[in-house]
Coordinates of C-alpha atoms in Angstrom, one line a residue:
X1 CA 22.0 -14.4 37.3
X2 CA 20.3 -14.4 33.8
X3 CA 16.8 -15.6 34.1
X4 CA 15.6 -18.6 31.6
X5 CA 13.6 -15.8 30.0
X6 CA 16.2 -13.8 29.1
X7 CA 19.0 -16.4 28.2
X8 CA 16.1 -18.0 25.8
X9 CA 17.0 -17.1 21.7
X10 CA 14.1 -14.8 20.7
X11 CA 12.2 -16.0 17.2
X12 CA 12.2 -12.8 15.1
X13 CA 10.1 -12.4 11.9
X14 CA 11.0 -8.9 9.6
X15 CA 8.4 -7.7 7.4
X16 CA 10.2 -4.7 5.4
X17 CA 13.9 -6.4 5.8
X18 CA 15.6 -4.7 2.8
X19 CA 14.3 -0.3 4.0
X20 CA 15.7 1.5 6.2
X21 CA 14.0 0.1 9.8
X22 CA 14.4 -3.2 8.1
X23 CA 18.3 -2.8 7.7
X24 CA 18.5 -1.0 11.1
X25 CA 16.6 -4.0 12.9
X26 CA 19.2 -6.6 11.5
X27 CA 22.2 -4.1 12.8
X28 CA 20.9 -4.6 16.0
X29 CA 21.1 -8.3 15.7
X30 CA 23.9 -8.3 14.1
X31 CA 25.6 -6.8 17.6
X32 CA 23.9 -10.2 19.3
X33 CA 23.4 -12.8 16.9
X34 CA 23.5 -15.7 19.3
X35 CA 20.3 -14.2 21.2
X36 CA 17.7 -14.2 17.7
X37 CA 17.1 -16.6 15.2
X38 CA 15.3 -15.0 12.4
X39 CA 12.7 -17.0 10.8
X40 CA 11.0 -14.8 8.0
X41 CA 12.5 -11.9 6.0
X42 CA 10.3 -10.1 3.4
X43 CA 11.1 -7.4 0.9
X44 CA 9.2 -5.6 -1.9
X45 CA 11.3 -6.3 -4.7
X46 CA 14.7 -6.0 -3.9
X47 CA 15.9 -9.9 -5.0
X48 CA 19.5 -9.4 -4.6
X49 CA 19.4 -7.8 -0.8
X50 CA 16.6 -9.8 0.1
X51 CA 18.8 -13.3 -0.6
X52 CA 21.9 -12.1 0.9
X53 CA 20.2 -11.4 4.1
X54 CA 18.3 -14.6 4.0
X55 CA 21.5 -16.4 3.2
X56 CA 23.6 -14.2 5.8
X57 CA 21.2 -15.0 8.7
X58 CA 19.9 -18.7 7.2
X59 CA 16.4 -17.7 7.5
X60 CA 13.6 -20.4 7.2
X61 CA 11.6 -18.4 4.8
X62 CA 12.0 -15.4 2.1
X63 CA 9.1 -13.9 0.9
X64 CA 9.1 -11.1 -2.0
X65 CA 5.6 -9.2 -2.1
X66 CA 6.3 -8.5 -6.0
X67 CA 5.5 -12.1 -7.5
X68 CA 7.3 -10.9 -11.2
X69 CA 10.5 -11.5 -9.0
X70 CA 9.9 -14.9 -7.5
X71 CA 11.7 -16.9 -10.4
X72 CA 14.6 -14.2 -9.4
X73 CA 14.4 -15.4 -5.9
X74 CA 14.1 -18.7 -6.6
X75 CA 17.7 -19.2 -8.4
X76 CA 19.2 -16.9 -6.0
X77 CA 18.4 -19.3 -2.8
X78 CA 18.4 -22.7 -5.1
X79 CA 21.3 -24.0 -3.2
X80 CA 20.4 -23.3 0.3
X81 CA 17.7 -25.0 2.5
X82 CA 15.7 -21.6 2.3
X83 CA 11.8 -21.6 1.4
X84 CA 11.2 -19.0 -1.2
X85 CA 7.3 -17.4 -1.4
X86 CA 5.6 -14.6 -3.2
X87 CA 2.3 -12.3 -2.9
X88 CA 0.2 -10.6 -0.6
X89 CA -1.2 -14.0 0.5
X90 CA 2.4 -15.2 0.9
X91 CA 3.1 -12.6 3.3
X92 CA -0.1 -13.1 5.0
X93 CA 0.9 -16.6 5.7
X94 CA 4.1 -15.9 6.8
X95 CA 3.1 -13.4 9.4
X96 CA 1.0 -16.5 10.9
X97 CA 4.4 -18.2 11.5
X98 CA 4.8 -18.1 15.1
X99 CA 7.6 -16.4 15.6
X100 CA 8.0 -14.3 18.9
X101 CA 8.9 -10.8 18.0
X102 CA 7.5 -9.4 14.6
X103 CA 8.9 -6.1 12.7
X104 CA 6.0 -4.7 11.0
X105 CA 8.1 -2.6 8.8
X106 CA 6.2 -2.6 5.4
X107 CA 5.6 0.6 3.8
X108 CA 1.7 1.8 3.3
X109 CA -1.4 0.1 3.4
X110 CA -0.2 -3.3 1.6
X111 CA 1.1 -4.1 5.4
X112 CA -2.4 -3.9 7.2
X113 CA -3.0 -8.1 6.3
X114 CA -0.1 -9.6 7.7
X115 CA 0.1 -7.2 10.5
X116 CA -3.1 -8.1 11.7
X117 CA -2.4 -11.9 10.9
X118 CA 0.9 -10.9 12.8
X119 CA -1.1 -9.6 15.9
X120 CA -3.9 -12.2 16.0
X121 CA -1.4 -14.9 17.3
X122 CA -1.0 -12.8 20.0
X123 CA 2.8 -12.5 20.7
X124 CA 4.8 -9.2 20.5
X125 CA 4.5 -7.0 16.9
X126 CA 7.1 -3.8 16.8
X127 CA 5.0 -1.6 14.4
X128 CA 7.0 0.6 12.3
X129 CA 3.9 0.8 9.6
X130 CA 2.0 3.8 10.3
X131 CA -0.6 4.0 7.7
X132 CA -1.9 0.4 8.9
X133 CA -2.7 2.3 12.3
X134 CA -4.1 5.2 10.7
X135 CA -6.3 3.5 8.5
X136 CA -7.3 0.7 10.8
X137 CA -6.5 1.5 14.0
X138 CA -9.6 1.0 15.8
X139 CA -9.8 -2.8 13.9
X140 CA -6.0 -2.9 14.9
X141 CA -6.9 -1.7 18.4
X142 CA -9.3 -4.6 18.9
X143 CA -7.5 -7.3 17.4
X144 CA -4.8 -6.6 20.2
X145 CA -7.1 -6.1 22.5
X146 CA -8.6 -10.1 21.8
X147 CA -5.7 -11.7 21.1
X148 CA -3.7 -10.3 23.9
X149 CA -0.7 -9.2 21.7
X150 CA 1.9 -7.1 22.7
X151 CA 2.2 -3.9 20.4
X152 CA 5.1 -1.9 20.8
X153 CA 5.5 1.4 18.7
X154 CA 8.9 1.9 16.9
X155 CA 8.3 5.6 15.6
X156 CA 10.5 7.3 17.3
X157 CA 7.9 9.7 18.7
X158 CA 5.5 7.0 20.3
X159 CA 8.5 5.3 21.7
X160 CA 9.7 7.6 23.4
X161 CA 6.3 8.5 24.7
X162 CA 5.9 4.7 25.7
X163 CA 9.0 5.5 27.6
X164 CA 8.3 8.0 29.2
X165 CA 4.7 6.4 30.3
X166 CA 6.7 3.6 31.6
X167 CA 5.7 3.7 35.4
X168 CA 2.8 5.6 34.8
X169 CA -0.9 5.6 34.0
X170 CA -2.7 7.5 31.3
X171 CA -5.4 8.4 33.9
X172 CA -2.6 10.2 35.4
X173 CA -1.5 12.5 31.9
X174 CA -2.5 15.8 31.2
X175 CA -1.2 16.1 27.9
X176 CA 1.1 14.0 25.2
X177 CA 3.0 15.9 23.0
X178 CA 4.8 14.6 19.9
X179 CA 7.9 16.6 18.7
X180 CA 8.4 17.4 14.8
X181 CA 11.5 18.5 13.4
X182 CA 9.8 20.7 11.2
X183 CA 11.4 19.3 8.0
X184 CA 13.4 20.6 5.2
X185 CA 11.7 23.5 4.9
X186 CA 10.4 24.6 8.2
X187 CA 11.3 28.2 7.4
X188 CA 10.0 28.4 4.0
X189 CA 7.5 30.5 3.0
X190 CA 4.2 29.3 1.2
X191 CA 5.7 31.0 -2.2
X192 CA 8.8 29.5 -1.6
X193 CA 7.3 25.8 -1.2
X194 CA 5.8 26.3 -4.7
X195 CA 8.2 25.1 -6.7
X196 CA 10.4 23.0 -4.7
X197 CA 11.7 19.8 -6.0
X198 CA 11.4 16.0 -4.7
X199 CA 15.4 16.3 -4.6
X200 CA 14.7 19.0 -2.4
X201 CA 12.2 17.4 -0.4
X202 CA 13.8 13.8 0.6
X203 CA 16.6 15.7 1.8
X204 CA 15.3 15.3 5.6
X205 CA 18.0 17.7 7.9
X206 CA 18.3 15.2 10.5
X207 CA 17.0 11.8 9.8
X208 CA 18.2 9.2 6.9
X209 CA 14.4 7.8 5.7
X210 CA 12.9 6.1 2.8
X211 CA 11.6 8.7 0.1
X212 CA 7.8 8.3 0.9
X213 CA 8.6 9.2 4.4
X214 CA 10.5 12.0 3.8
X215 CA 8.0 13.7 1.6
X216 CA 5.6 12.9 4.6
X217 CA 8.3 15.0 7.0
X218 CA 8.5 17.7 4.8
X219 CA 4.7 18.5 4.4
X220 CA 4.3 17.6 8.0
X221 CA 2.0 14.7 6.6
X222 CA 4.0 12.4 8.7
X223 CA 3.4 14.2 12.2
X224 CA -0.3 14.5 11.5
X225 CA -0.3 10.5 10.9
X226 CA 1.6 10.3 14.0
X227 CA -0.9 12.1 16.1
X228 CA -3.5 9.9 14.3
X229 CA -1.4 6.8 15.7
X230 CA -1.3 8.7 18.6
X231 CA -4.7 8.9 19.4
X232 CA -5.3 5.0 18.9
X233 CA -2.1 4.2 20.9
X234 CA -2.5 6.2 24.0
X235 CA -6.2 6.7 24.4
X236 CA -6.6 9.7 26.0
X237 CA -8.7 11.9 23.8
X238 CA -7.5 14.2 21.1
X239 CA -7.8 17.8 23.3
X240 CA -4.7 15.7 25.3
X241 CA -2.4 14.8 22.5
X242 CA -0.3 18.2 21.3
X243 CA 2.8 18.7 18.6
X244 CA 5.5 21.0 19.2
X245 CA 8.0 22.0 16.3
X246 CA 11.4 21.1 18.0
X247 CA 14.2 21.5 15.0
X248 CA 17.1 19.7 16.8
X249 CA 15.0 16.3 17.0
X250 CA 16.4 15.7 20.3
X251 CA 13.4 15.4 22.5
X252 CA 11.4 13.0 20.5
X253 CA 8.2 13.3 22.7
X254 CA 6.7 14.5 26.5
X255 CA 4.4 13.6 28.8
X256 CA 3.1 15.8 31.3
X257 CA 1.5 14.3 34.2
X258 CA -1.6 15.9 36.2
X259 CA 1.1 17.0 39.5
X260 CA 2.9 18.9 36.1
X261 CA 5.7 17.3 36.2
X262 CA 6.6 16.5 32.4
X263 CA 9.2 13.5 31.6
X264 CA 11.0 13.6 28.2
X265 CA 12.8 11.0 26.1
X266 CA 15.9 12.0 24.7
X267 CA 18.7 10.7 22.0
X268 CA 20.2 11.3 19.3
X269 CA 17.9 10.8 15.9
X270 CA 18.8 7.7 15.0
X271 CA 16.3 5.1 14.2
X272 CA 18.4 2.5 15.5
X273 CA 17.4 3.7 19.5
X274 CA 13.5 3.0 18.8
X275 CA 13.9 -0.2 17.7
X276 CA 16.6 -1.3 20.3
X277 CA 14.1 -0.1 22.7
X278 CA 11.3 -2.5 21.0
X279 CA 13.8 -5.5 20.2
X280 CA 15.1 -5.9 23.9
X281 CA 11.7 -5.0 26.0
X282 CA 11.3 -5.5 28.8
X283 CA 14.8 -5.5 28.7
X284 CA 17.5 -2.9 27.6
X285 CA 20.4 -3.7 25.2
X286 CA 23.8 -2.4 23.7
X287 CA 23.7 -0.2 20.5
X288 CA 26.7 1.8 18.6
X289 CA 24.2 4.9 18.5
X290 CA 25.7 8.1 18.4
X291 CA 25.7 9.6 22.3
X292 CA 23.9 12.3 22.8
X293 CA 26.3 15.1 23.5
X294 CA 24.0 17.9 24.9
X295 CA 26.9 20.3 25.6
X296 CA 28.2 20.0 22.1
X297 CA 24.6 20.8 20.8
X298 CA 24.5 23.8 23.1
X299 CA 20.8 24.6 23.0
X300 CA 17.2 23.1 21.8
X301 CA 14.6 25.2 20.1
X302 CA 11.1 25.2 20.2
X303 CA 7.9 26.6 18.3
X304 CA 4.4 26.3 17.6
X305 CA 3.5 24.5 13.9
X306 CA 2.4 26.5 11.2
X307 CA -1.2 25.4 10.2
X308 CA -1.6 27.6 7.3
X309 CA 1.6 26.4 5.8
X310 CA 1.6 22.7 6.6
X311 CA -2.0 22.1 6.2
X312 CA -1.1 18.6 6.4
X313 CA -1.5 18.7 10.3
X314 CA -5.0 20.3 9.9
X315 CA -6.1 17.6 7.5
X316 CA -5.0 14.7 10.2
X317 CA -6.6 16.4 12.9
X318 CA -10.1 16.9 11.1
X319 CA -9.7 13.1 9.7
X320 CA -9.4 11.7 12.8
X321 CA -11.8 13.8 14.8
X322 CA -14.6 13.1 12.1
X323 CA -13.4 9.2 12.1
X324 CA -15.1 6.7 10.2
X325 CA -13.2 6.2 6.8
X326 CA -11.4 9.5 6.9
X327 CA -8.2 8.9 8.1
X328 CA -8.1 5.6 5.9
X329 CA -9.2 7.9 2.9
X330 CA -6.6 10.5 4.0
X331 CA -3.7 7.9 4.0
X332 CA -4.8 6.6 0.7
X333 CA -4.8 9.7 -1.0
X334 CA -2.0 10.9 0.4
X335 CA 0.3 7.6 -0.9
X336 CA -0.7 8.3 -4.6
X337 CA -0.2 11.9 -4.4
X338 CA 3.4 11.4 -2.6
X339 CA 4.1 9.0 -5.2
X340 CA 3.0 11.6 -8.0
X341 CA 5.3 14.0 -6.7
X342 CA 8.1 11.9 -6.8
X343 CA 7.1 11.2 -10.3
X344 CA 6.9 15.0 -10.6
X345 CA 3.6 14.7 -12.2
X346 CA 2.2 17.5 -9.1
X347 CA 3.9 20.3 -7.4
X348 CA 4.8 19.4 -3.5
X349 CA 1.5 22.2 -2.4
X350 CA -0.6 19.7 -4.2
X351 CA -0.1 17.0 -2.0
X352 CA -1.9 18.3 0.8
X353 CA -4.8 20.4 -1.7
X354 CA -5.7 16.9 -3.6
X355 CA -5.9 15.1 0.2
X356 CA -8.2 18.0 1.0
X357 CA -10.1 18.0 -2.2
X358 CA -10.7 13.8 -2.0
X359 CA -11.6 14.4 1.8
X360 CA -14.7 16.6 0.9
X361 CA -15.8 14.8 -2.2
X362 CA -16.0 11.3 -0.8
X363 CA -17.7 10.5 2.4
X364 CA -18.2 6.6 2.3
X365 CA -19.9 4.7 5.2
X366 CA -17.8 3.6 8.4
X367 CA -16.0 0.6 7.5
X368 CA -17.1 -2.2 9.9
X369 CA -14.6 -4.8 9.2
X370 CA -11.3 -5.3 7.1
X371 CA -13.2 -5.8 3.9
X372 CA -15.2 -2.4 4.1
X373 CA -11.7 -1.1 4.7
X374 CA -10.1 -1.9 1.7
X375 CA -12.5 -1.2 -0.3
X376 CA -12.4 2.5 0.7
X377 CA -8.7 2.4 0.5
X378 CA -9.1 1.2 -3.4
X379 CA -11.6 3.4 -3.8
X380 CA -9.8 6.7 -2.6
X381 CA -7.2 5.5 -4.7
X382 CA -9.3 5.0 -8.1
X383 CA -10.7 9.0 -7.1
X384 CA -7.0 10.3 -6.4
X385 CA -5.5 9.1 -10.0
X386 CA -8.5 10.7 -11.8
X387 CA -8.1 14.1 -10.2
X388 CA -4.5 13.8 -10.7
X389 CA -5.0 13.0 -14.2

């Protein structure tokens, strides 16, 4: 017999609906559309795709972040009973709409305020925006505790840890291990990485991701940021969080308990799997993802990450160890540096070097609230543009 809670339609808001995570979320909803009522869809600037999705799912509100595209969105939806809005304030207002489940998939710190607004409602937030937790982890986790919201990690590694901890307690854990593919340059020497191009860097060997996340994977900054995320999501101390390179991307993370039992979560490298875990939680849902065929894979390899060739890992570790504004500075500088690399204004190795330089030069007071933190973020970006310029 289906319980009343299981049969009830779940209202949903998706922030970043036209990106890879948002698109994957909607693919899953299409499998069981009768179970979900989509209230809000947002995008940064892709009006055509946002309008098409808004019509397909008969949403209540469509928000375009870039206000320049509001007239185009209005024109595309003028024949439909769909409210439209634009701008940063509209994103925050949309996050206050009382949906049961919110996907937070806006890339970058621009997603911080809407995510906090969604958390403050006290419902369920699926977090795919790592930058917000990296920059404002203490503020976000305090908001979760105060509102009673449920924060479900969507990153494959943190979702894997979440699944491995089911039935266990943090005080029983000896070690959390985040796995890393190593990116496209895992076997490159330092000299070889001097001349890599953006086209090479976005070609991830296992995952299909957006450009910014793909570059972060290539520098391994992605894993450094995930290390900071894990520190906030699973508060057991930095000394109990480890990183292990696993090129096949089959084991997504592992939890070792005090009795030396190690539980690992395995799956095909498909973001729909962790998204499905969060979308259906605390239940499970059918997906059309490729089943895991270990006999075909035949072997699983592991190696210790090289902190010399991939200095972003040490930068992230040192930033969260020092605390205060340092994680926010690291995130802001990295965003600007990655954009500069994609524009071919700096080299691949310059990304980490720029982060290191600004972290050493800029030491503001510890942010006490969201306003302080956003000021730090802004100033770090200003410094970075000057250094790159």
